[in-house]
Amino acid sequence: MRPKPSDPLTRHVSRKASRLSSSAEMLGKRFEKFGAFADLEKAISLSREAVQAITQFDRPGRPGRLSSLGNLLGKRFERTGNPEDLEEAIRCMQKAEAAATALSPQSASSCAAYRNSLGNLWAWKFRLTGDPKHIWLAISSLEKAVACPEASPQDRMNWRSNLATVGSWKYEQTQTLEDLQYAIHQAREALKERSVEFSSRAIPLSCLADLLRCRYHQTHELIDMEECLGLYMESWNYREAVPAVRISAAQKVANILAAFQRGAEASDLLDQAVYLLPGISSYGLGQQDQQYMLSEFSGLATHAASAALEAGKGPVHAIQLLELGRGVISSLKSGGGADIAGHQITDCTNTCPITKDEIRQAASRGPIVIINTSPLRCDAILIEYEGIRSVPLPNLRLDVIEARVGQFRSLQSSRASAEASSRVAQEMFQILEWLWVTTAGPVLDHLGFRQEIRNTAWPRLWWMPTGALSQLPLHAAGLHRTRPSDSVIDRAISSYTPSIKALLHTQSLPANPDPTGGRALLVSMPKTPGCTPLPKASEELTKVAKLLKPLTSRAPAKLKHPSKPTVLTHLQSCTIFHFTGHSVSDATDPSSSRLLLTDWQTSPLTVRDLAALDRRASPPHLAYLSACSTGANAAPRLQDEAITLMTACQAAGFRHAVGSLWDVLDGHSVAAARRFYAELRVAGVASVAWAVHVAARGLRGATGDPWAWAAFIHMGV
């Protein structure tokens, strides 16, 4: 029997659908405001349930619930790029429009809202496929929406702005002035709606400015550029607007000002944008959400630092900008509300810059070399306890850096071929020679490190590269084929640091009078599910245990093929952690980079897990990660965040971390570990950087292959 509208079951189902829909809507709004992806996922799940709970007597609520699900799926597509989400979103929105049209009396404003959403989805489909029919469907749907007489001024402004954006996408394909003029007209019409909140005008203002800048490049009419500049500034000046919108406007204004030789004004604006940057990535967000938010502004801090140097503001000011705008995630430890130095954070947008004295203190054990790279200029900022200075690097250019990084990645992928091994080695030497001539050589000359060291009085330095350069081995730069003494490894001991704050944090950890008085944790994974075997892993573990014996007061804990919970339990109390096995450096989500244990397929040991250990109260001494790419910055758009397995160990409290920048052959890993621990026995457990240096030089002498020895790096004091 068909239920009647008054049936208790029918009423219960309808109320349930309403509750689910309301909860989904609230979560969707929270996602819009704060960007937490988990909120979006939960909202989609609840919205699906609401749609499934619709009964035949709940027809008036059907269009709205279908539309909500479609909008949420569209948002997820924008975040993940999954075409299945986009297809389902379009189907939902088409059903919503059809259901609303069939209602009597129909709501014209609701239909218009559904058409606006459908038009945006068709536009994304066009971006995905390039099929012109999809852009025409998008424009047609949006034009029907803006023609609705019942739409509110706020809706009309937003929908016109969407139509302008879609028009600009059409112009990108056709490059016809007619399409550009259409988009500009729609953007101007959007801004005629004056009875809307000022803060909501920031996006339409930037949209019109983008279009006028396009027209300027086509017609070279200066009036377009002048208006464009004014519109961007107006968008920037809306202090109630979303920080991301304001930062984007500031970057665009700065680029225009710099092009018109107004570098000082551009620098001032970029300074302010950098101070806003931490505000878009609250510590209340998960690390994956923080990464997504910050990836949109990759390179902002390095650009601001270059502009500051160009404007004559000095190297200290440039460093302060770099420290504010890089490593933001490591300064906002999720959940704890504390930065990497342990200070409580109350207002991300009111961050205090690092002081000159703190910068000098970080260099108390040796100089720190920041290599700042941007399209504007490239510089080395040399930090010594006695003073801070910048050195222009005129032979280093960002486009060439990116080309060299591309070459480097290509070489990595072709190393597996035995036929290509000789060519790959020679091309790697070319990269190391280029690094020496453009960067490392001039830096060492300015530091006074001009001679090959032949005794034990080795100087130390810490490298802090930015941008794409962080993927290349500065510590291995040199003319190894022609003048071996002209190389970094023959003139200094190298360490790396992701930031000045990170180095100060490690220096400030309480000193352990007996760094090896605790227990060493030795983990080996000769066989890992789903991975190639590592037959030398057991041998490495045996040799390390033997070499550690005189250095530790207790027998090490040796774990073969352990699970994640077992390793995490031992990490709570160990002083030395040595891992040999496979790891994965995740380019799409670097905080998910992981060490592969027995249960890695269901419960991987990730960067998040390691960083959350928090051993700062009783700092462990050393994390030696004998695995692939544990120190590599895998995500191109998050290079300045330096999210790696090595930096995660440092965030947890380890005073030293040793790892590799790329995949190293099993036998070379064993040789490096053996030389490293043997040198610790001779020089003392505090000489970690020296032991890495000796191990790398030993491998260089034994193999001559830069891929064998140049991978190993040290982070810490």
XYZ file of C-alpha atoms in Angstrom:
717
model
C 0.000 0.000 0.000
C 1.302 3.451 -0.899
C 1.909 5.571 2.230
C -0.182 8.672 2.796
C 1.412 12.053 3.507
C 0.124 11.854 7.089
C 1.713 8.483 7.796
C 4.175 8.684 10.743
C 6.814 6.873 8.671
C 6.520 9.412 5.846
C 6.755 12.342 8.254
C 9.756 10.766 9.972
C 11.623 10.236 6.683
C 10.890 13.793 5.561
C 12.142 15.238 8.866
C 15.261 13.103 8.631
C 15.954 14.356 5.109
C 15.574 17.951 6.299
C 17.977 17.421 9.217
C 20.559 15.775 6.983
C 20.264 18.569 4.442
C 20.655 21.265 7.117
C 23.750 19.572 8.578
C 25.282 19.215 5.123
C 24.632 22.891 4.417
C 26.326 23.996 7.657
C 29.372 21.836 6.978
C 29.555 23.171 3.433
C 29.561 26.743 4.723
C 32.264 25.885 7.254
C 34.365 24.394 4.474
C 33.940 27.589 2.445
C 35.115 29.677 5.382
C 37.958 27.567 6.781
C 38.893 25.130 3.993
C 38.862 21.872 5.989
C 38.483 19.084 3.428
C 37.026 16.710 6.054
C 34.053 19.073 6.385
C 33.426 18.855 2.647
C 33.635 15.055 2.649
C 31.160 14.800 5.531
C 28.834 17.330 3.895
C 28.749 15.268 0.681
C 28.001 12.103 2.642
C 25.107 13.746 4.522
C 23.801 15.381 1.367
C 23.687 12.001 -0.408
C 21.646 10.591 2.464
C 19.280 13.554 2.269
C 18.701 12.987 -1.453
C 18.129 9.265 -0.912
C 15.619 10.022 1.863
C 13.373 12.112 -0.395
C 9.866 10.653 -0.667
C 7.159 11.225 -3.240
C 5.481 13.621 -0.770
C 8.660 15.674 -0.384
C 8.749 17.024 -3.932
C 9.196 20.705 -2.946
C 12.451 19.881 -1.150
C 13.876 17.744 -3.962
C 15.408 20.520 -6.154
C 17.223 22.162 -3.244
C 18.710 18.903 -1.985
C 19.850 17.842 -5.430
C 21.355 21.275 -5.955
C 23.196 21.150 -2.607
C 24.728 17.799 -3.488
C 25.712 19.074 -6.930
C 27.373 22.179 -5.484
C 29.300 20.144 -2.913
C 30.510 17.698 -5.557
C 31.568 20.656 -7.690
C 33.637 22.027 -4.801
C 35.303 18.648 -4.360
C 36.103 18.542 -8.062
C 37.768 21.958 -7.797
C 39.936 20.627 -4.948
C 40.804 17.161 -6.295
C 40.209 17.348 -10.061
C 38.290 14.041 -10.072
C 36.151 14.087 -13.272
C 33.648 11.623 -11.764
C 32.680 14.265 -9.203
C 32.130 16.785 -11.980
C 29.930 14.425 -14.005
C 27.792 13.571 -10.989
C 27.529 17.253 -10.041
C 26.225 18.120 -13.520
C 23.642 15.333 -13.362
C 22.451 16.503 -9.937
C 22.140 20.105 -11.064
C 20.272 19.162 -14.238
C 17.803 17.146 -12.146
C 17.454 20.054 -9.700
C 16.654 22.505 -12.496
C 14.149 20.109 -14.074
C 12.459 19.401 -10.733
C 12.207 23.107 -9.878
C 10.748 23.925 -13.304
C 8.100 21.220 -12.864
C 6.889 22.607 -9.548
C 3.754 24.727 -9.508
C 4.076 27.512 -8.660
C 7.747 27.437 -9.557
C 10.350 29.592 -7.831
C 12.088 31.699 -10.472
C 14.941 32.723 -8.152
C 15.663 29.100 -7.197
C 15.686 28.048 -10.858
C 18.095 30.871 -11.589
C 20.398 29.741 -8.792
C 20.442 26.200 -10.182
C 21.194 27.535 -13.677
C 24.084 29.576 -12.303
C 25.547 26.498 -10.619
C 24.989 24.386 -13.739
C 26.683 27.024 -15.872
C 29.746 26.977 -13.616
C 29.899 23.189 -13.828
C 29.666 23.246 -17.639
C 32.511 25.785 -17.596
C 34.675 23.418 -15.572
C 33.778 20.675 -18.041
C 35.055 22.964 -20.800
C 38.316 23.487 -18.893
C 38.622 19.742 -18.617
C 37.796 18.810 -22.221
C 38.358 21.941 -24.316
C 35.124 21.127 -26.169
C 33.482 24.415 -27.362
C 29.969 23.008 -26.873
C 30.567 22.961 -23.113
C 31.458 26.659 -22.990
C 28.311 27.501 -24.959
C 26.233 25.435 -22.528
C 27.910 27.301 -19.660
C 27.255 30.760 -21.113
C 23.666 29.908 -22.045
C 22.873 28.649 -18.554
C 24.503 31.635 -16.847
C 22.764 34.151 -19.103
C 19.405 32.616 -18.174
C 20.355 32.969 -14.504
C 21.306 36.657 -14.644
C 18.129 37.442 -16.611
C 15.978 36.423 -13.643
C 14.086 39.535 -12.404
C 13.626 38.062 -8.916
C 17.346 37.622 -8.235
C 18.819 39.639 -5.365
C 21.505 42.293 -6.036
C 24.072 40.049 -4.329
C 23.139 37.097 -6.559
C 23.149 39.211 -9.707
C 26.625 40.495 -8.887
C 27.971 37.010 -8.215
C 26.320 35.482 -11.282
C 27.497 38.277 -13.576
C 30.986 37.823 -12.183
C 30.778 34.093 -12.940
C 29.662 34.908 -16.470
C 32.633 37.252 -16.870
C 35.014 34.521 -15.699
C 33.519 31.997 -18.115
C 33.761 34.589 -20.881
C 37.445 34.994 -20.102
C 37.929 31.232 -20.390
C 36.320 31.365 -23.816
C 38.645 34.221 -24.742
C 41.654 32.135 -23.682
C 40.657 29.619 -26.347
C 39.606 31.979 -29.150
C 41.891 34.987 -28.457
C 39.286 37.210 -30.161
C 38.729 40.761 -28.938
C 34.975 40.214 -29.251
C 34.987 37.490 -26.592
C 37.183 39.607 -24.330
C 34.854 42.605 -24.692
C 31.900 40.392 -23.780
C 33.635 39.274 -20.583
C 34.582 42.860 -19.673
C 30.973 43.980 -20.193
C 29.691 41.282 -17.836
C 32.275 42.193 -15.182
C 31.293 45.884 -15.364
C 27.601 44.982 -15.090
C 28.399 42.908 -11.983
C 30.002 45.892 -10.260
C 26.968 48.106 -10.941
C 25.198 46.293 -8.099
C 26.004 48.783 -5.350
C 23.677 47.513 -2.608
C 25.876 44.567 -1.672
C 28.439 44.066 1.091
C 31.718 45.783 0.297
C 33.756 42.706 1.245
C 31.990 40.615 -1.426
C 33.081 43.037 -4.161
C 36.758 42.024 -3.904
C 36.434 39.045 -6.262
C 34.446 40.875 -9.012
C 36.937 43.756 -8.816
C 39.858 41.403 -9.371
C 37.949 39.661 -12.165
C 37.477 42.928 -14.086
C 41.090 43.878 -13.428
C 42.286 40.552 -14.880
C 40.253 41.157 -18.016
C 41.501 44.728 -18.487
C 45.067 43.509 -18.123
C 44.381 40.989 -20.915
C 43.007 43.764 -23.113
C 46.021 45.960 -22.381
C 48.353 43.229 -23.629
C 46.291 43.020 -26.818
C 45.648 46.729 -27.506
C 48.407 48.433 -25.436
C 45.968 51.115 -24.309
C 47.528 52.574 -21.156
C 44.112 53.548 -19.776
C 43.278 49.856 -19.350
C 46.391 49.267 -17.271
C 45.705 52.328 -15.117
C 42.150 51.167 -14.417
C 43.378 47.634 -13.834
C 45.843 48.857 -11.208
C 43.138 50.840 -9.426
C 40.776 47.874 -9.338
C 43.407 45.526 -7.907
C 44.215 48.112 -5.240
C 40.537 48.470 -4.373
C 40.278 44.685 -4.012
C 43.394 44.648 -1.815
C 42.028 47.434 0.391
C 38.869 45.520 1.349
C 40.227 44.396 4.723
C 37.134 42.305 5.451
C 37.662 40.242 2.302
C 39.073 36.718 2.368
C 42.885 36.938 2.889
C 43.559 34.738 -0.137
C 41.713 37.184 -2.421
C 43.622 40.140 -0.970
C 47.008 38.414 -1.292
C 46.307 37.501 -4.919
C 45.396 41.137 -5.680
C 48.559 42.368 -3.945
C 50.753 40.057 -6.027
C 49.173 41.310 -9.249
C 49.546 44.961 -8.228
C 53.183 44.370 -7.334
C 53.905 42.807 -10.723
C 52.394 45.824 -12.504
C 54.250 48.315 -10.313
C 57.548 46.533 -10.898
C 56.948 46.565 -14.673
C 56.509 50.347 -14.478
C 59.723 50.802 -12.468
C 57.906 51.405 -9.182
C 59.825 48.762 -7.261
C 59.674 50.412 -3.829
C 55.861 50.511 -3.912
C 55.759 46.918 -5.126
C 58.017 45.858 -2.265
C 55.864 47.589 0.365
C 52.767 45.819 -0.919
C 54.432 42.399 -1.007
C 55.625 42.945 2.561
C 52.034 43.366 3.693
C 50.898 40.334 1.682
C 53.523 38.128 3.363
C 52.242 39.192 6.780
C 48.771 38.014 5.744
C 50.014 34.606 4.532
C 49.914 32.704 7.865
C 46.300 33.807 8.236
C 45.110 31.652 5.328
C 46.418 28.452 6.944
C 45.121 28.294 10.499
C 46.615 25.688 12.834
C 43.031 24.462 13.311
C 43.144 22.971 9.815
C 44.555 19.569 9.023
C 47.965 19.539 7.391
C 46.567 18.482 3.998
C 44.221 21.478 4.035
C 47.059 23.797 5.063
C 49.106 22.505 2.147
C 46.303 23.164 -0.317
C 45.771 26.726 0.926
C 49.472 27.613 0.877
C 50.174 26.005 -2.494
C 48.191 28.814 -4.141
C 50.860 31.308 -3.050
C 54.039 29.355 -3.632
C 56.957 31.737 -4.125
C 55.325 34.781 -2.509
C 57.936 35.083 0.255
C 60.912 34.638 -2.070
C 59.485 37.226 -4.479
C 58.925 39.635 -1.579
C 62.478 39.090 -0.333
C 63.902 39.801 -3.790
C 61.778 42.937 -4.083
C 63.019 44.075 -0.679
C 66.655 43.651 -1.738
C 65.926 45.453 -5.014
C 64.350 48.323 -3.032
C 67.406 48.611 -0.774
C 65.697 47.403 2.411
C 68.654 45.184 3.286
C 69.239 41.482 3.934
C 67.783 41.408 7.466
C 64.421 42.605 6.161
C 64.569 40.007 3.384
C 65.273 37.255 5.915
C 62.337 38.359 8.057
C 60.029 38.043 5.064
C 61.371 34.592 4.229
C 60.886 33.428 7.804
C 57.304 34.708 7.884
C 56.275 33.344 4.492
C 58.145 30.017 4.347
C 57.713 27.004 6.604
C 54.287 28.246 7.657
C 52.975 24.731 8.326
C 55.920 23.776 10.527
C 55.241 26.941 12.518
C 51.601 25.944 13.066
C 51.703 22.502 14.633
C 48.255 21.071 14.059
C 46.046 20.856 17.098
C 48.521 22.295 19.578
C 48.396 25.931 18.619
C 52.163 26.197 19.047
C 54.896 27.128 16.653
C 58.066 25.162 16.090
C 59.744 26.852 19.065
C 56.854 25.941 21.329
C 55.357 29.420 21.720
C 51.585 29.663 21.869
C 49.962 31.204 18.790
C 46.946 33.446 19.294
C 46.713 35.455 16.071
C 48.259 34.118 12.872
C 47.969 37.491 11.144
C 49.911 39.298 13.873
C 53.135 37.302 13.675
C 56.257 38.894 15.105
C 59.248 38.872 12.734
C 62.493 37.229 13.747
C 65.000 39.733 15.156
C 68.479 40.513 13.910
C 69.995 39.147 17.121
C 68.101 35.865 16.699
C 69.323 35.582 13.113
C 72.932 36.122 14.221
C 72.524 33.652 17.071
C 71.460 30.952 14.612
C 74.866 31.352 12.924
C 76.869 31.032 16.135
C 78.305 27.648 15.034
C 78.949 28.563 11.429
C 77.567 30.609 8.550
C 74.082 30.083 7.132
C 73.687 30.547 3.383
C 70.228 31.422 2.085
C 69.921 31.150 -1.683
C 66.866 33.225 -2.569
C 65.501 32.708 -6.072
C 62.751 34.611 -7.871
C 61.964 35.902 -11.373
C 63.213 39.326 -10.251
C 66.712 38.343 -9.107
C 68.695 35.655 -7.312
C 70.868 36.338 -4.270
C 72.903 34.618 -1.605
C 72.219 36.003 1.856
C 75.214 35.187 4.052
C 74.508 35.060 7.780
C 77.541 35.068 10.065
C 77.682 35.867 13.749
C 79.771 38.910 12.902
C 77.321 40.259 10.346
C 74.694 39.678 7.650
C 75.131 40.558 3.977
C 73.646 39.790 0.600
C 75.586 38.814 -2.502
C 73.889 39.073 -5.926
C 74.182 35.951 -8.077
C 73.873 37.380 -11.607
C 74.621 34.054 -13.306
C 71.791 32.274 -11.493
C 68.367 32.637 -13.144
C 65.059 31.121 -12.153
C 64.211 29.830 -15.640
C 67.568 28.041 -15.835
C 67.098 26.596 -12.342
C 63.755 25.148 -13.379
C 65.284 23.707 -16.555
C 68.089 22.092 -14.530
C 65.577 20.638 -12.074
C 63.673 19.190 -15.032
C 66.906 17.666 -16.314
C 67.644 16.295 -12.835
C 64.225 14.621 -12.591
C 64.626 13.111 -16.040
C 67.990 11.677 -15.038
C 66.480 10.169 -11.898
C 63.869 8.306 -13.927
C 66.433 6.948 -16.409
C 68.972 5.719 -13.837
C 67.383 2.260 -13.774
C 68.666 1.601 -17.286
C 72.140 0.072 -17.240
C 72.784 1.346 -20.768
C 72.171 4.921 -19.631
C 74.287 4.797 -16.444
C 77.404 6.434 -17.927
C 75.432 9.215 -19.630
C 73.386 9.824 -16.490
C 76.540 10.173 -14.384
C 78.089 12.627 -16.837
C 74.942 14.762 -16.954
C 74.852 14.800 -13.170
C 78.424 16.106 -13.182
C 77.228 18.880 -15.526
C 74.547 19.897 -13.027
C 77.071 19.921 -10.166
C 79.444 22.063 -12.253
C 76.669 24.528 -13.080
C 75.752 24.732 -9.386
C 79.387 25.513 -8.563
C 79.872 28.212 -11.180
C 76.572 30.010 -10.586
C 76.039 29.547 -6.872
C 78.301 27.567 -4.549
C 81.645 28.829 -5.871
C 80.814 32.547 -5.438
C 79.332 31.827 -1.990
C 82.419 30.012 -0.710
C 84.676 32.742 -2.101
C 82.742 35.420 -0.220
C 82.899 33.333 2.970
C 86.649 32.933 2.576
C 86.469 29.156 2.008
C 88.849 29.310 -0.967
C 91.154 26.365 -0.401
C 90.856 22.604 -0.210
C 91.043 21.489 3.426
C 93.801 19.009 4.159
C 93.674 18.890 7.960
C 91.005 18.484 10.638
C 90.082 22.199 10.903
C 87.077 21.970 8.621
C 84.676 24.928 8.526
C 80.912 24.274 8.666
C 78.017 25.919 6.912
C 74.254 25.476 6.675
C 72.513 25.702 3.298
C 68.994 27.119 3.074
C 67.917 27.035 -0.608
C 64.503 28.294 -1.712
C 62.092 27.336 -4.482
C 63.103 24.790 -7.095
C 66.756 25.050 -6.074
C 65.903 23.128 -2.895
C 65.694 19.959 -5.011
C 69.347 20.109 -6.056
C 72.436 19.038 -4.026
C 74.257 22.297 -3.275
C 76.566 20.471 -0.865
C 77.895 18.405 -3.789
C 78.495 21.288 -6.225
C 81.937 21.345 -7.791
C 84.204 20.847 -10.786
C 84.744 17.191 -9.931
C 85.878 16.149 -13.425
C 88.447 18.905 -14.034
C 89.443 20.567 -10.734
C 88.274 18.358 -7.841
C 89.510 20.809 -5.208
C 87.011 23.355 -6.542
C 84.069 21.710 -4.788
C 82.020 22.250 -1.671
C 82.784 18.845 -0.204
C 86.533 19.589 -0.301
C 86.212 22.987 1.374
C 83.519 22.707 4.052
C 81.166 20.459 6.010
C 77.617 21.036 4.810
C 74.314 20.816 6.657
C 70.837 21.957 5.624
C 68.080 23.798 7.420
C 64.561 24.550 6.134
C 64.491 27.873 8.018
C 66.296 29.991 10.597
C 63.474 29.248 13.050
C 63.988 25.499 12.600
C 67.711 25.804 13.341
C 67.069 28.004 16.399
C 64.512 25.449 17.572
C 67.046 22.624 17.387
C 69.715 24.746 19.094
C 67.298 25.565 21.918
C 66.471 21.954 22.765
C 67.661 20.968 26.257
C 71.147 19.493 26.140
C 71.376 15.784 26.803
C 74.509 15.065 28.864
C 74.493 11.478 27.614
C 72.994 11.468 24.082
C 73.382 7.727 23.694
C 72.514 6.808 27.264
C 69.117 5.603 26.147
C 68.361 2.847 23.720
C 68.892 2.752 19.974
C 65.990 1.624 17.810
C 67.117 -0.243 14.701
C 64.417 -1.090 12.152
C 65.006 -3.087 8.979
C 62.594 -3.991 6.203
C 64.384 -6.416 3.837
C 60.971 -7.505 2.552
C 58.156 -4.992 2.228
C 54.676 -5.886 0.915
C 54.251 -4.677 -2.652
C 57.902 -3.558 -3.000
C 61.128 -4.985 -4.367
C 63.235 -6.873 -1.776
C 66.253 -5.156 -0.172
C 68.658 -8.030 0.424
C 71.286 -5.752 2.006
C 68.923 -4.339 4.647
C 69.607 -7.123 7.148
C 73.348 -6.730 6.601
C 73.087 -2.997 7.243
C 71.213 -3.571 10.487
C 73.798 -6.082 11.714
C 76.725 -3.749 10.958
C 75.048 -0.735 12.530
C 74.248 -2.694 15.707
C 77.876 -3.798 15.985
C 79.256 -0.285 15.427
C 76.818 1.225 17.941
C 77.719 -1.239 20.684
C 80.550 0.836 22.258
C 78.534 4.040 21.855
C 75.388 3.062 23.768
C 74.919 1.877 27.336
C 72.082 -0.487 26.469
C 71.646 -3.113 23.796
C 69.675 -1.738 20.836
C 66.112 -2.753 20.078
C 66.327 -4.528 16.722
C 63.013 -4.788 14.892
C 62.700 -6.720 11.656
C 59.481 -6.281 9.674
C 57.669 -4.418 12.475
C 54.278 -2.713 12.350
C 53.574 0.996 12.781
C 52.256 0.741 16.387
C 55.375 -1.142 17.467
C 57.735 1.416 15.955
C 55.787 4.372 17.387
C 55.940 2.818 20.856
C 59.731 2.474 20.691
C 60.137 5.990 19.241
C 58.710 7.405 22.473
C 61.881 6.495 24.361
C 64.767 5.823 21.939
C 67.724 8.201 21.553
C 68.908 6.880 18.170
C 66.553 5.735 15.413
C 67.991 3.931 12.390
C 65.595 2.833 9.655
C 66.598 0.858 6.585
C 63.935 0.033 4.050
C 61.629 1.635 1.511
C 59.992 5.041 1.769
C 57.628 7.027 -0.439
C 57.915 10.754 -1.040
C 54.383 11.930 -1.866
C 54.331 14.748 -4.443
C 50.597 15.447 -4.138
C 50.422 15.355 -0.339
C 53.931 15.649 1.169
C 52.606 15.292 4.722
C 51.636 11.735 3.671
C 55.224 10.844 2.710
C 55.918 7.647 4.603
C 58.289 4.973 5.823
C 57.076 1.569 4.658
C 56.585 -0.944 7.462
C 54.769 -4.273 7.393
C 51.350 -2.620 7.629
C 52.074 0.401 5.408
C 49.267 -0.376 2.969
C 46.614 0.056 5.681
C 48.400 2.194 8.278
C 51.509 3.969 6.937
C 54.027 5.741 9.198
C 53.774 9.250 7.751
C 55.321 12.666 8.145
C 52.255 13.595 10.216
C 52.874 10.702 12.615
C 56.555 11.506 13.094
C 55.995 15.248 13.572
C 53.295 14.516 16.162
C 55.671 12.556 18.434
C 56.850 15.723 20.226
C 59.984 14.557 22.035
C 61.097 18.126 22.751
C 61.109 17.640 26.530
C 63.674 14.814 26.228
C 65.194 15.261 22.757
C 66.460 12.122 21.021
C 69.876 12.406 19.433
C 69.744 11.009 15.895
C 67.324 9.814 13.217
C 69.166 8.045 10.387
C 66.732 7.289 7.560
C 68.416 4.893 5.161
C 65.632 5.004 2.579
C 64.738 6.683 -0.706
C 64.292 10.473 -0.903
C 63.710 11.055 2.817
C 65.096 14.589 2.474
C 63.574 15.484 -0.901
C 60.979 18.220 -1.388
C 58.661 16.311 -3.696
C 55.811 18.816 -4.162
C 56.756 21.613 -6.618
C 54.131 24.017 -5.233
C 55.155 23.391 -1.619
C 58.924 23.527 -1.862
C 59.188 26.396 0.617
C 57.291 24.393 3.233
C 60.052 21.715 3.316
C 57.705 18.902 4.349
C 59.884 15.788 4.347
C 60.506 12.771 6.548
C 63.736 14.383 7.759
C 62.111 17.671 8.752
C 59.349 15.686 10.476
C 61.978 14.027 12.665
C 63.398 17.433 13.504
C 59.934 18.756 14.372
C 59.527 15.762 16.703
C 62.670 16.812 18.579
C 65.593 14.871 17.061
C 68.771 16.991 17.257
C 70.127 15.419 14.060
C 68.529 13.861 10.994
C 70.398 12.040 8.219
C 68.743 11.046 4.969
C 68.956 11.117 1.190
C 67.767 13.361 -1.619
C 67.067 10.460 -3.989
C 67.049 6.692 -4.385
C 70.417 5.102 -3.557
C 71.481 1.555 -4.446
C 71.191 -0.969 -1.630
C 74.938 -1.624 -1.462
C 75.824 2.081 -1.355
C 73.388 2.616 1.511
C 75.133 -0.110 3.528
C 78.559 1.394 2.789
C 77.420 4.894 3.779
C 75.899 3.687 7.058
C 78.998 1.669 7.942
C 81.344 4.617 7.302
C 79.038 6.993 9.174
C 78.843 4.973 12.410
C 82.519 4.037 12.241
C 83.385 7.743 12.171
C 81.047 8.434 15.107
C 83.083 5.940 17.126
C 86.248 7.887 16.311
C 85.038 11.485 16.460
C 82.311 11.151 19.101
C 78.541 10.925 18.935
C 78.123 14.707 18.661
C 80.009 14.796 15.342
C 77.042 13.773 13.195
C 77.561 16.320 10.398
C 81.251 15.403 10.235
C 80.407 11.687 10.030
C 78.014 12.302 7.101
C 80.737 14.354 5.420
C 83.326 11.580 5.860
C 80.909 8.905 4.635
C 80.108 10.890 1.481
C 83.797 11.533 0.731
C 84.533 7.859 1.244
C 81.820 6.816 -1.198
C 83.055 9.404 -3.692
C 86.518 7.864 -3.565
C 85.189 4.324 -3.799
C 82.670 4.783 -6.611
C 83.331 8.080 -8.426
C 79.585 8.158 -9.122
C 77.855 11.332 -7.863
C 74.548 9.462 -7.629
C 76.150 7.224 -4.982
C 77.589 9.848 -2.617
C 75.868 13.188 -3.277
C 72.470 11.963 -2.053
C 73.334 11.934 1.660
C 72.575 15.061 3.687
C 72.503 16.208 7.311
C 70.005 18.438 9.131
C 70.480 19.669 12.659
C 73.100 21.314 14.844
